[in-house]
């Protein structure tokens, strides 16, 4: 089979979790990822951690981007990470967090398995580049 | 790979997800994997849902899944969205509407993008359906926006094809005529609480009548006959059993000469269901209609004929794809498509000449082999 026929776009899930109704950022990211040639599944608003895990496992995504602006990241993100671990999906999923995460919380999230955190002012190019370089090989 | 298959058959959700990924990516070894699925598949009922954007497909599918789950059945859903022809990227948004089955892993929802290769999507869809089937899902729903031939090929992988129409889309209904209308087994007029729903139902009904008259007039007469003469049909049935006492062979011959006269209806007339998917109205009637159609397929033997047709189409599509790959390899070996195009630009040859050139050795080789036995 020729290389041209074997297509493997990066698959991403862009997820909004918890009581956070601001999804402009998630929309912009979803669109930028699409234009970068990624396949983007968008979860919609107000998802529970369980739902995000269910979506990430069923869609078998390479990248999970969690958008969270409500300040509840210390509660919600670990729940998602634990859920992924339950399905043996944590090791080969690149987990990103986007939104407002204070510096003092960042190390803890990284230790738990978040690969990168993109705050206000992060450039779209950098984010896409990071995904391209770090998306797990399947 | 076989380890993956084992885990899938064992009920591992992640293995199922990974299998579908391999199918989509045409990852090395995916063919053996799909081959392995075949002997375990064949029990699920496959329902195809299509319709114009915004008709309410995803919402209806969500409610269908909810109802099936209440009845204790497991559900697999494949939602196909278009991808950008330029970047290959896609935003797959059908999941947003899946609100009724939160955290229920027995509803397996998978978004797929229509990665643009000839026939590739329909093959990938059919294979993904096989994976869900082998996994043990009772009902499998394939959802896609109805826009063209690709979509028609996709929903053809289903036993029952449902077309969603929304009110106030009179002109849309006109457009649907070419293609989508012919393949529908069940129509749903969604958003039936809106003004104009009655008119849309009326227009569909008229179009179905027209189709019957223009297409297969004789069969249509039979269909009407069967519908409107219930008591008479029962009488025929009684005659039939009397005939069987005289000689089964004769009855059999009669049945073959006059299909439908024994009261069974050989021609399926697509019902038109009115629904308000956001409130779950009409969902039960819709699911009943799907069951009726399935029973019809079984009773008339059409189910088997359809399966045969599907296998034939799968073989053809696979061969088309494989030969295209083989020829792409050959083109590369000849210096790439650009070199060949240069010849056309320079006026030395033309696309037909090139195609003949590339194909000729393949054709010769095949014919020689056939003659050698």
Tab-separated table of C-alpha atoms in Angstrom:
chain	number	residue	atom	x	y	z
A	1	UNK	CA	0.000	0.000	0.000
A	2	UNK	CA	1.435	3.362	-0.958
A	3	UNK	CA	2.169	5.951	1.667
A	4	UNK	CA	-0.318	8.375	0.181
A	5	UNK	CA	-3.168	6.027	0.953
A	6	UNK	CA	-2.302	5.496	4.584
A	7	UNK	CA	-3.654	8.607	6.219
A	8	UNK	CA	-3.210	9.194	9.908
A	9	UNK	CA	-4.390	12.607	10.970
A	10	UNK	CA	-3.922	13.504	14.628
A	11	UNK	CA	-7.177	12.869	16.503
A	12	UNK	CA	-8.057	15.320	19.249
A	13	UNK	CA	-10.850	15.710	21.753
A	14	UNK	CA	-11.505	19.280	22.813
A	15	UNK	CA	-13.473	19.056	26.039
A	16	UNK	CA	-15.304	21.512	28.245
A	17	UNK	CA	-15.731	20.144	31.723
A	18	UNK	CA	-17.824	21.255	34.675
A	19	UNK	CA	-19.947	24.346	35.221
A	20	UNK	CA	-18.088	26.575	32.847
A	21	UNK	CA	-20.063	28.152	30.050
A	22	UNK	CA	-17.268	29.917	28.235
A	23	UNK	CA	-16.388	27.991	25.118
A	24	UNK	CA	-15.131	30.673	22.748
A	25	UNK	CA	-11.558	29.556	23.440
A	26	UNK	CA	-12.466	25.908	22.852
A	27	UNK	CA	-14.127	26.846	19.546
A	28	UNK	CA	-11.083	28.820	18.404
A	29	UNK	CA	-8.771	25.938	19.311
A	30	UNK	CA	-11.031	23.382	17.601
A	31	UNK	CA	-11.049	25.436	14.446
A	32	UNK	CA	-7.282	26.053	14.482
A	33	UNK	CA	-6.663	22.323	15.003
A	34	UNK	CA	-8.978	21.533	12.098
A	35	UNK	CA	-7.100	23.960	9.870
A	36	UNK	CA	-3.859	22.298	10.951
A	37	UNK	CA	-5.245	19.059	9.510
A	38	UNK	CA	-6.283	17.423	12.784
A	39	UNK	CA	-9.528	15.581	13.339
A	40	UNK	CA	-11.215	17.344	16.215
A	41	UNK	CA	-14.052	15.937	18.273
A	42	UNK	CA	-15.768	18.665	20.264
A	43	UNK	CA	-17.509	17.544	23.440
A	44	UNK	CA	-19.926	20.436	23.883
A	45	UNK	CA	-20.449	22.358	27.129
A	46	UNK	CA	-20.913	21.197	30.728
A	47	UNK	CA	-19.469	17.692	30.453
A	48	UNK	CA	-18.770	15.631	33.533
A	49	UNK	CA	-15.320	14.058	33.983
A	50	UNK	CA	-16.915	10.630	33.297
A	51	UNK	CA	-18.283	11.839	29.992
A	52	UNK	CA	-14.933	13.239	28.946
A	53	UNK	CA	-13.259	9.923	29.773
A	54	UNK	CA	-15.968	8.009	27.886
A	55	UNK	CA	-15.487	10.252	24.855
A	56	UNK	CA	-11.688	10.045	24.947
A	57	UNK	CA	-11.746	6.237	25.168
A	58	UNK	CA	-14.450	5.643	22.550
A	59	UNK	CA	-13.011	8.141	20.085
A	60	UNK	CA	-9.501	6.736	20.724
A	61	UNK	CA	-7.971	10.202	20.544
A	62	UNK	CA	-4.243	10.915	20.493
A	63	UNK	CA	-4.727	14.241	22.228
A	64	UNK	CA	-7.156	15.366	24.918
A	65	UNK	CA	-7.408	19.132	25.343
A	66	UNK	CA	-9.327	20.175	28.449
A	67	UNK	CA	-10.530	23.746	28.438
A	68	UNK	CA	-11.271	25.016	31.909
A	69	UNK	CA	-11.800	28.597	33.019
A	70	UNK	CA	-13.815	28.069	36.190
A	71	UNK	CA	-10.954	27.462	38.606
A	72	UNK	CA	-12.116	23.920	39.379
A	73	UNK	CA	-9.124	22.328	37.633
A	74	UNK	CA	-7.713	20.820	40.840
A	75	UNK	CA	-10.899	18.805	41.269
A	76	UNK	CA	-11.945	18.006	37.709
A	77	UNK	CA	-8.672	17.363	35.881
A	78	UNK	CA	-7.441	14.626	38.301
A	79	UNK	CA	-10.836	12.890	37.981
A	80	UNK	CA	-10.381	12.764	34.224
A	81	UNK	CA	-6.788	11.530	34.540
A	82	UNK	CA	-7.835	8.774	36.956
A	83	UNK	CA	-10.651	7.783	34.598
A	84	UNK	CA	-8.233	7.515	31.676
A	85	UNK	CA	-5.910	5.431	33.812
A	86	UNK	CA	-8.784	3.061	34.600
A	87	UNK	CA	-9.071	2.299	30.873
A	88	UNK	CA	-5.278	2.104	30.430
A	89	UNK	CA	-5.542	5.141	28.213
A	90	UNK	CA	-3.484	7.643	30.215
A	91	UNK	CA	-0.082	6.467	29.024
A	92	UNK	CA	-0.724	6.997	25.317
A	93	UNK	CA	-2.931	10.063	25.416
A	94	UNK	CA	-1.375	13.505	25.316
A	95	UNK	CA	-3.328	15.526	27.878
A	96	UNK	CA	-3.313	19.327	27.578
A	97	UNK	CA	-5.043	21.878	29.739
A	98	UNK	CA	-6.023	25.283	28.431
A	99	UNK	CA	-7.414	28.158	30.448
A	100	UNK	CA	-6.675	29.882	33.701
A	101	UNK	CA	-4.439	27.772	35.929
A	102	UNK	CA	-2.435	29.618	38.636
A	103	UNK	CA	1.299	28.864	38.698
A	104	UNK	CA	1.071	27.175	42.105
A	105	UNK	CA	-1.332	24.530	40.717
A	106	UNK	CA	0.586	23.765	37.552
A	107	UNK	CA	3.293	21.486	38.931
A	108	UNK	CA	0.767	19.274	40.642
A	109	UNK	CA	-1.239	18.817	37.433
A	110	UNK	CA	1.925	18.059	35.480
A	111	UNK	CA	2.974	15.465	38.008
A	112	UNK	CA	-0.379	13.760	37.671
A	113	UNK	CA	0.010	13.387	33.915
A	114	UNK	CA	-0.844	16.662	32.169
A	115	UNK	CA	1.771	17.249	29.464
A	116	UNK	CA	1.335	20.972	28.976
A	117	UNK	CA	-0.739	23.870	30.237
A	118	UNK	CA	-1.577	26.759	27.937
A	119	UNK	CA	-2.661	29.950	29.663
A	120	UNK	CA	-3.795	33.318	28.360
A	121	UNK	CA	-1.491	34.613	25.636
A	122	UNK	CA	-0.289	31.189	24.509
A	123	UNK	CA	0.131	31.297	20.752
A	124	UNK	CA	-1.851	29.022	18.482
A	125	UNK	CA	1.248	28.127	16.469
A	126	UNK	CA	3.087	26.987	19.580
A	127	UNK	CA	0.135	24.869	20.678
A	128	UNK	CA	-0.190	23.181	17.277
A	129	UNK	CA	3.565	22.670	17.087
A	130	UNK	CA	3.557	21.102	20.554
A	131	UNK	CA	0.787	18.683	19.521
A	132	UNK	CA	2.583	17.742	16.298
A	133	UNK	CA	5.796	16.995	18.153
A	134	UNK	CA	4.317	15.197	21.118
A	135	UNK	CA	1.254	13.369	19.816
A	136	UNK	CA	1.843	9.696	20.650
A	137	UNK	CA	2.876	7.367	17.842
A	138	UNK	CA	0.322	4.680	17.212
B	1	UNK	CA	-3.358	-7.850	16.097
B	2	UNK	CA	-5.044	-11.102	17.075
B	3	UNK	CA	-4.519	-10.021	20.666
B	4	UNK	CA	-6.554	-6.912	19.845
B	5	UNK	CA	-9.308	-9.057	18.336
B	6	UNK	CA	-9.369	-11.251	21.427
B	7	UNK	CA	-9.688	-8.266	23.712
B	8	UNK	CA	-12.446	-6.837	21.527
B	9	UNK	CA	-14.421	-10.067	21.656
B	10	UNK	CA	-13.802	-10.056	25.382
B	11	UNK	CA	-15.696	-6.778	25.687
B	12	UNK	CA	-12.771	-4.377	26.098
B	13	UNK	CA	-14.002	-0.918	25.050
B	14	UNK	CA	-10.563	0.397	24.370
B	15	UNK	CA	-9.763	-2.539	22.092
B	16	UNK	CA	-12.940	-1.778	20.140
B	17	UNK	CA	-11.924	1.877	19.879
B	18	UNK	CA	-8.433	0.927	18.743
B	19	UNK	CA	-9.810	-1.532	16.192
B	20	UNK	CA	-11.877	1.226	14.618
B	21	UNK	CA	-8.811	3.495	14.621
B	22	UNK	CA	-6.834	0.827	12.772
B	23	UNK	CA	-9.673	0.440	10.292
B	24	UNK	CA	-9.777	4.190	9.708
B	25	UNK	CA	-6.007	4.480	9.369
B	26	UNK	CA	-5.703	1.311	7.294
B	27	UNK	CA	-2.971	0.480	9.723
B	28	UNK	CA	-0.725	-2.472	8.861
B	29	UNK	CA	-2.561	-5.707	9.563
B	30	UNK	CA	-6.040	-4.155	9.623
B	31	UNK	CA	-7.203	-6.503	6.888
B	32	UNK	CA	-6.535	-9.614	8.939
B	33	UNK	CA	-8.246	-7.922	11.832
B	34	UNK	CA	-11.397	-7.229	9.788
B	35	UNK	CA	-11.300	-10.747	8.344
B	36	UNK	CA	-11.266	-12.009	11.906
B	37	UNK	CA	-14.346	-9.954	12.720
B	38	UNK	CA	-16.531	-11.553	10.070
B	39	UNK	CA	-17.194	-14.864	11.772
B	40	UNK	CA	-18.319	-13.074	14.932
B	41	UNK	CA	-20.552	-10.528	13.209
B	42	UNK	CA	-23.993	-10.747	11.676
B	43	UNK	CA	-26.354	-10.464	14.620
B	44	UNK	CA	-26.782	-6.691	14.903
B	45	UNK	CA	-29.477	-4.632	13.247
B	46	UNK	CA	-27.964	-1.748	11.325
B	47	UNK	CA	-29.892	1.483	10.913
B	48	UNK	CA	-28.738	4.316	8.660
B	49	UNK	CA	-29.834	7.886	9.336
B	50	UNK	CA	-29.337	10.692	6.872
B	51	UNK	CA	-30.825	14.096	6.128
B	52	UNK	CA	-29.892	17.699	5.478
B	53	UNK	CA	-27.757	19.623	8.006
B	54	UNK	CA	-29.802	20.806	10.974
B	55	UNK	CA	-32.639	18.342	10.407
B	56	UNK	CA	-32.057	16.907	13.872
B	57	UNK	CA	-30.199	13.681	13.097
B	58	UNK	CA	-27.909	13.706	16.118
B	59	UNK	CA	-30.733	14.636	18.482
B	60	UNK	CA	-32.915	11.843	17.140
B	61	UNK	CA	-30.053	9.358	17.348
B	62	UNK	CA	-29.517	10.349	20.988
B	63	UNK	CA	-33.179	9.670	21.761
B	64	UNK	CA	-33.102	6.382	19.846
B	65	UNK	CA	-30.102	5.249	21.858
B	66	UNK	CA	-31.861	6.239	25.081
B	67	UNK	CA	-34.975	4.245	24.153
B	68	UNK	CA	-33.007	1.164	23.124
B	69	UNK	CA	-31.084	1.324	26.377
B	70	UNK	CA	-34.352	1.494	28.349
B	71	UNK	CA	-35.348	-1.700	26.563
B	72	UNK	CA	-32.091	-3.276	27.665
B	73	UNK	CA	-30.395	-3.316	24.268
B	74	UNK	CA	-26.822	-2.186	23.645
B	75	UNK	CA	-26.129	0.449	21.029
B	76	UNK	CA	-23.240	1.363	18.751
B	77	UNK	CA	-23.245	4.651	16.881
B	78	UNK	CA	-21.017	5.829	14.066
B	79	UNK	CA	-21.385	9.485	13.131
B	80	UNK	CA	-19.666	10.624	9.966
B	81	UNK	CA	-18.851	14.274	9.312
B	82	UNK	CA	-17.200	15.787	6.269
B	83	UNK	CA	-13.516	16.697	6.312
B	84	UNK	CA	-11.798	19.628	4.682
B	85	UNK	CA	-10.629	18.742	1.179
B	86	UNK	CA	-7.664	21.090	1.657
B	87	UNK	CA	-6.158	20.222	5.031
B	88	UNK	CA	-7.876	16.903	5.721
B	89	UNK	CA	-8.880	18.341	9.083
B	90	UNK	CA	-12.361	18.071	10.497
B	91	UNK	CA	-14.471	19.159	13.426
B	92	UNK	CA	-16.662	16.265	14.490
B	93	UNK	CA	-19.519	17.760	16.441
B	94	UNK	CA	-22.182	15.056	16.576
B	95	UNK	CA	-21.133	14.088	20.060
B	96	UNK	CA	-22.443	17.374	21.421
B	97	UNK	CA	-26.036	16.115	21.155
B	98	UNK	CA	-25.359	12.859	22.961
B	99	UNK	CA	-26.728	14.077	26.266
B	100	UNK	CA	-29.050	11.244	27.286
B	101	UNK	CA	-26.475	8.524	27.755
B	102	UNK	CA	-23.982	10.120	30.093
B	103	UNK	CA	-21.281	7.749	31.221
B	104	UNK	CA	-23.135	4.734	29.797
B	105	UNK	CA	-20.410	2.706	28.136
B	106	UNK	CA	-23.023	0.410	26.591
B	107	UNK	CA	-23.655	3.213	24.154
B	108	UNK	CA	-20.508	3.252	22.069
B	109	UNK	CA	-20.342	6.467	20.092
B	110	UNK	CA	-17.655	6.997	17.507
B	111	UNK	CA	-17.115	10.020	15.276
B	112	UNK	CA	-15.508	9.420	11.906
B	113	UNK	CA	-14.420	11.923	9.327
B	114	UNK	CA	-15.049	11.325	5.670
B	115	UNK	CA	-11.373	11.074	4.760
B	116	UNK	CA	-11.638	11.792	1.102
B	117	UNK	CA	-10.754	8.690	-0.852
B	118	UNK	CA	-12.928	7.057	-3.472
B	119	UNK	CA	-15.193	4.636	-1.703
B	120	UNK	CA	-12.839	4.601	1.266
B	121	UNK	CA	-15.361	6.008	3.706
B	122	UNK	CA	-18.058	3.499	2.926
B	123	UNK	CA	-15.604	0.606	3.302
B	124	UNK	CA	-14.282	2.010	6.576
B	125	UNK	CA	-17.855	2.483	7.778
B	126	UNK	CA	-18.842	-1.051	6.843
B	127	UNK	CA	-15.762	-2.395	8.631
B	128	UNK	CA	-16.415	-0.287	11.735
B	129	UNK	CA	-19.995	-1.615	11.750
B	130	UNK	CA	-18.518	-5.129	11.655
B	131	UNK	CA	-16.359	-4.283	14.662
B	132	UNK	CA	-19.350	-3.043	16.676
B	133	UNK	CA	-21.349	-6.073	15.553
B	134	UNK	CA	-18.634	-8.519	16.609
B	135	UNK	CA	-18.307	-6.654	19.899
B	136	UNK	CA	-21.922	-7.629	20.526
B	137	UNK	CA	-23.918	-4.441	20.019
B	138	UNK	CA	-27.611	-5.185	19.418
B	139	UNK	CA	-28.345	-2.051	17.410
B	140	UNK	CA	-25.928	-0.089	15.294
B	141	UNK	CA	-26.793	3.370	14.027
B	142	UNK	CA	-24.845	5.004	11.213
B	143	UNK	CA	-25.444	8.732	10.959
B	144	UNK	CA	-24.299	11.000	8.151
B	145	UNK	CA	-25.237	14.261	6.547
B	146	UNK	CA	-27.049	13.632	3.288
B	147	UNK	CA	-25.329	15.556	0.563
B	148	UNK	CA	-24.096	13.282	-2.180
B	149	UNK	CA	-23.098	9.926	-3.520
B	150	UNK	CA	-20.597	9.283	-0.745
B	151	UNK	CA	-23.340	9.556	1.850
B	152	UNK	CA	-25.643	7.320	-0.125
B	153	UNK	CA	-22.901	4.693	-0.244
B	154	UNK	CA	-22.457	5.030	3.493
B	155	UNK	CA	-26.090	4.529	4.439
B	156	UNK	CA	-26.302	1.609	2.037
B	157	UNK	CA	-24.317	-0.346	4.610
B	158	UNK	CA	-27.510	-0.287	6.711
B	159	UNK	CA	-30.433	-2.731	6.767
B	160	UNK	CA	-32.902	0.099	7.170
B	161	UNK	CA	-32.274	3.551	5.767
B	162	UNK	CA	-34.068	6.469	7.409
B	163	UNK	CA	-34.234	9.935	5.887
B	164	UNK	CA	-34.917	12.938	8.111
B	165	UNK	CA	-36.723	15.942	6.696
B	166	UNK	CA	-37.612	19.154	8.472
B	167	UNK	CA	-40.690	21.315	7.797
B	168	UNK	CA	-40.431	24.295	5.536
B	169	UNK	CA	-37.943	22.512	3.350
B	170	UNK	CA	-40.259	22.106	0.365
B	171	UNK	CA	-37.479	22.801	-2.051
B	172	UNK	CA	-35.182	20.503	-0.109
B	173	UNK	CA	-37.669	17.720	-0.554
B	174	UNK	CA	-37.546	18.403	-4.265
B	175	UNK	CA	-33.777	18.094	-4.124
B	176	UNK	CA	-33.969	14.903	-2.164
B	177	UNK	CA	-35.744	13.313	-5.077
B	178	UNK	CA	-32.530	12.460	-6.836
B	179	UNK	CA	-30.944	9.746	-4.794
B	180	UNK	CA	-31.835	10.069	-1.144
B	181	UNK	CA	-35.546	9.606	-1.723
B	182	UNK	CA	-35.118	6.324	-3.540
B	183	UNK	CA	-33.054	4.764	-0.795
B	184	UNK	CA	-35.320	5.698	2.121
B	185	UNK	CA	-37.093	2.845	3.904
B	186	UNK	CA	-38.548	5.152	6.557
B	187	UNK	CA	-39.137	8.903	6.456
B	188	UNK	CA	-39.111	11.068	9.551
B	189	UNK	CA	-40.522	14.576	9.441
B	190	UNK	CA	-38.732	16.024	12.438
B	191	UNK	CA	-39.688	19.239	14.253
B	192	UNK	CA	-43.290	18.283	13.529
B	193	UNK	CA	-44.489	20.946	15.975
B	194	UNK	CA	-43.395	23.663	13.557
B	195	UNK	CA	-45.665	25.318	11.014
B	196	UNK	CA	-45.608	23.610	7.679
B	197	UNK	CA	-45.017	20.104	9.009
B	198	UNK	CA	-48.318	18.898	7.530
B	199	UNK	CA	-47.348	20.278	4.169
B	200	UNK	CA	-43.971	18.550	4.241
B	201	UNK	CA	-45.685	15.238	5.084
B	202	UNK	CA	-48.130	15.847	2.226
B	203	UNK	CA	-45.335	16.615	-0.232
B	204	UNK	CA	-43.448	13.489	0.739
B	205	UNK	CA	-46.585	11.405	0.346
B	206	UNK	CA	-47.218	12.822	-3.117
B	207	UNK	CA	-43.667	12.145	-4.125
B	208	UNK	CA	-43.861	8.568	-2.933
B	209	UNK	CA	-47.056	8.093	-4.984
B	210	UNK	CA	-45.334	9.519	-8.044
B	211	UNK	CA	-42.362	7.277	-7.502
B	212	UNK	CA	-44.584	4.217	-7.285
B	213	UNK	CA	-46.398	5.044	-10.507
B	214	UNK	CA	-43.348	5.985	-12.513
B	215	UNK	CA	-41.031	3.253	-11.291
B	216	UNK	CA	-42.632	-0.146	-11.003
B	217	UNK	CA	-46.288	0.333	-11.761
B	218	UNK	CA	-47.206	-3.307	-11.654
B	219	UNK	CA	-45.643	-3.961	-8.294
B	220	UNK	CA	-47.213	-0.824	-6.963
B	221	UNK	CA	-50.636	-2.133	-7.919
B	222	UNK	CA	-49.839	-5.261	-5.996
B	223	UNK	CA	-48.780	-3.230	-3.017
B	224	UNK	CA	-52.061	-1.326	-3.028
B	225	UNK	CA	-53.962	-4.504	-3.533
B	226	UNK	CA	-52.279	-6.033	-0.543
B	227	UNK	CA	-52.963	-2.994	1.591
B	228	UNK	CA	-56.602	-2.381	0.907
B	229	UNK	CA	-57.989	-5.872	0.664
B	230	UNK	CA	-57.232	-7.359	4.008
B	231	UNK	CA	-60.234	-9.735	4.213
B	232	UNK	CA	-59.782	-10.873	0.622
B	233	UNK	CA	-56.158	-11.646	1.321
B	234	UNK	CA	-57.217	-13.864	4.190
B	235	UNK	CA	-59.557	-15.684	1.832
B	236	UNK	CA	-56.668	-16.198	-0.546
B	237	UNK	CA	-54.756	-17.623	2.355
B	238	UNK	CA	-57.559	-20.108	2.990
B	239	UNK	CA	-57.591	-21.039	-0.694
B	240	UNK	CA	-53.881	-21.503	-0.469
B	241	UNK	CA	-54.122	-24.074	2.303
B	242	UNK	CA	-56.858	-25.908	0.383
B	243	UNK	CA	-54.544	-25.961	-2.617
B	244	UNK	CA	-51.758	-27.347	-0.500
B	245	UNK	CA	-53.959	-30.322	0.345
B	246	UNK	CA	-54.310	-31.020	-3.392
B	247	UNK	CA	-50.634	-30.665	-4.171
B	248	UNK	CA	-47.900	-28.494	-2.711
B	249	UNK	CA	-46.082	-28.181	-6.024
B	250	UNK	CA	-49.016	-26.447	-7.671
B	251	UNK	CA	-49.326	-23.934	-4.848
B	252	UNK	CA	-45.651	-23.240	-5.102
B	253	UNK	CA	-45.960	-22.608	-8.853
B	254	UNK	CA	-48.916	-20.320	-8.290
B	255	UNK	CA	-47.040	-18.393	-5.652
B	256	UNK	CA	-44.160	-17.870	-8.014
B	257	UNK	CA	-46.371	-16.787	-10.870
B	258	UNK	CA	-48.247	-14.253	-8.779
B	259	UNK	CA	-46.047	-12.911	-6.032
B	260	UNK	CA	-48.041	-11.109	-3.402
B	261	UNK	CA	-51.329	-12.871	-4.091
B	262	UNK	CA	-50.950	-14.968	-0.978
B	263	UNK	CA	-51.412	-11.823	1.084
B	264	UNK	CA	-47.780	-11.086	1.872
B	265	UNK	CA	-46.759	-7.698	0.546
B	266	UNK	CA	-43.662	-7.855	-1.638
B	267	UNK	CA	-43.320	-4.106	-1.988
B	268	UNK	CA	-42.379	-1.976	1.004
B	269	UNK	CA	-44.024	1.432	1.144
B	270	UNK	CA	-41.886	3.782	3.260
B	271	UNK	CA	-43.927	5.092	6.188
B	272	UNK	CA	-43.738	8.776	7.103
B	273	UNK	CA	-43.273	9.354	10.836
B	274	UNK	CA	-43.797	12.731	12.483
B	275	UNK	CA	-41.443	13.425	15.357
B	276	UNK	CA	-40.200	16.107	17.713
B	277	UNK	CA	-36.820	14.651	18.584
B	278	UNK	CA	-35.921	17.240	21.237
B	279	UNK	CA	-38.918	16.065	23.323
B	280	UNK	CA	-38.681	12.440	22.314
B	281	UNK	CA	-42.086	12.590	20.602
B	282	UNK	CA	-42.597	10.060	17.840
B	283	UNK	CA	-39.455	8.121	18.745
B	284	UNK	CA	-41.405	4.989	19.704
B	285	UNK	CA	-43.418	5.117	16.469
B	286	UNK	CA	-40.166	5.562	14.584
B	287	UNK	CA	-38.529	2.560	16.230
B	288	UNK	CA	-41.682	0.509	15.528
B	289	UNK	CA	-41.454	1.461	11.862
B	290	UNK	CA	-37.818	0.318	11.809
B	291	UNK	CA	-38.844	-2.998	13.385
B	292	UNK	CA	-41.646	-3.382	10.813
B	293	UNK	CA	-39.170	-2.843	8.026
B	294	UNK	CA	-36.814	-5.383	9.510
B	295	UNK	CA	-39.614	-7.916	9.784
B	296	UNK	CA	-40.509	-7.175	6.179
B	297	UNK	CA	-36.905	-7.805	5.097
B	298	UNK	CA	-36.895	-11.146	6.895
B	299	UNK	CA	-40.326	-12.208	5.612
B	300	UNK	CA	-39.616	-11.436	1.954
B	301	UNK	CA	-36.079	-12.808	1.959
B	302	UNK	CA	-34.876	-9.344	1.053
B	303	UNK	CA	-32.528	-9.359	4.029
B	304	UNK	CA	-30.471	-12.116	2.434
B	305	UNK	CA	-30.559	-10.451	-0.971
B	306	UNK	CA	-29.414	-7.180	0.596
B	307	UNK	CA	-26.566	-8.878	2.428
B	308	UNK	CA	-25.426	-10.492	-0.825
B	309	UNK	CA	-25.589	-7.154	-2.596
B	310	UNK	CA	-23.582	-5.563	0.202
B	311	UNK	CA	-20.872	-8.205	0.062
B	312	UNK	CA	-20.662	-7.805	-3.711
B	313	UNK	CA	-20.309	-4.058	-3.323
B	314	UNK	CA	-17.646	-4.503	-0.647
B	315	UNK	CA	-15.648	-6.796	-2.903
B	316	UNK	CA	-15.928	-4.350	-5.788
B	317	UNK	CA	-14.931	-1.345	-3.685
B	318	UNK	CA	-11.997	-3.191	-2.134
B	319	UNK	CA	-10.744	-4.242	-5.540
B	320	UNK	CA	-11.175	-0.727	-6.897
B	321	UNK	CA	-9.166	0.683	-4.008
B	322	UNK	CA	-6.502	-2.011	-4.196
B	323	UNK	CA	-5.982	-1.672	-7.928
B	324	UNK	CA	-5.801	2.098	-7.501
B	325	UNK	CA	-3.036	1.588	-4.921
B	326	UNK	CA	-1.254	-0.876	-7.182
B	327	UNK	CA	-1.375	1.547	-10.101
B	328	UNK	CA	-0.249	4.449	-7.890
B	329	UNK	CA	2.798	2.316	-7.096
B	330	UNK	CA	3.375	1.754	-10.790
B	331	UNK	CA	3.088	5.487	-11.489
B	332	UNK	CA	5.708	6.165	-8.811
B	333	UNK	CA	7.959	3.554	-10.383
B	334	UNK	CA	7.663	5.405	-13.673
B	335	UNK	CA	8.942	8.613	-12.131
B	336	UNK	CA	5.781	9.974	-10.553
B	337	UNK	CA	2.599	11.580	-11.803
B	338	UNK	CA	4.326	14.930	-12.434
B	339	UNK	CA	6.658	13.438	-15.045
B	340	UNK	CA	3.714	11.872	-16.822
B	341	UNK	CA	1.788	15.153	-16.724
B	342	UNK	CA	4.797	16.916	-18.225
B	343	UNK	CA	4.307	14.742	-21.297
B	344	UNK	CA	0.701	15.905	-21.624
B	345	UNK	CA	1.643	19.562	-21.129
B	346	UNK	CA	4.359	19.268	-23.779
B	347	UNK	CA	1.811	17.832	-26.166
B	348	UNK	CA	3.653	14.514	-26.556
B	349	UNK	CA	0.815	12.389	-25.247
B	350	UNK	CA	-2.590	12.637	-23.555
B	351	UNK	CA	-4.183	11.257	-20.377
B	352	UNK	CA	-5.776	8.354	-22.251
B	353	UNK	CA	-2.433	7.399	-23.766
B	354	UNK	CA	-0.776	7.424	-20.349
B	355	UNK	CA	-3.563	5.400	-18.768
B	356	UNK	CA	-3.298	2.794	-21.533
B	357	UNK	CA	0.471	2.684	-21.120
B	358	UNK	CA	0.296	2.100	-17.379
B	359	UNK	CA	-2.534	-0.385	-17.504
B	360	UNK	CA	-1.377	-2.418	-20.483
B	361	UNK	CA	1.229	-4.585	-18.697
B	362	UNK	CA	-1.258	-5.317	-15.909
B	363	UNK	CA	-3.934	-6.389	-18.388
B	364	UNK	CA	-1.462	-8.520	-20.360
B	365	UNK	CA	-0.144	-10.207	-17.257
B	366	UNK	CA	-3.648	-11.018	-16.007
B	367	UNK	CA	-4.753	-12.471	-19.342
B	368	UNK	CA	-1.641	-14.637	-19.623
B	369	UNK	CA	-2.198	-15.999	-16.156
B	370	UNK	CA	-5.832	-16.766	-16.920
B	371	UNK	CA	-4.861	-18.673	-20.041
B	372	UNK	CA	-2.238	-20.652	-18.160
B	373	UNK	CA	-4.992	-21.679	-15.796
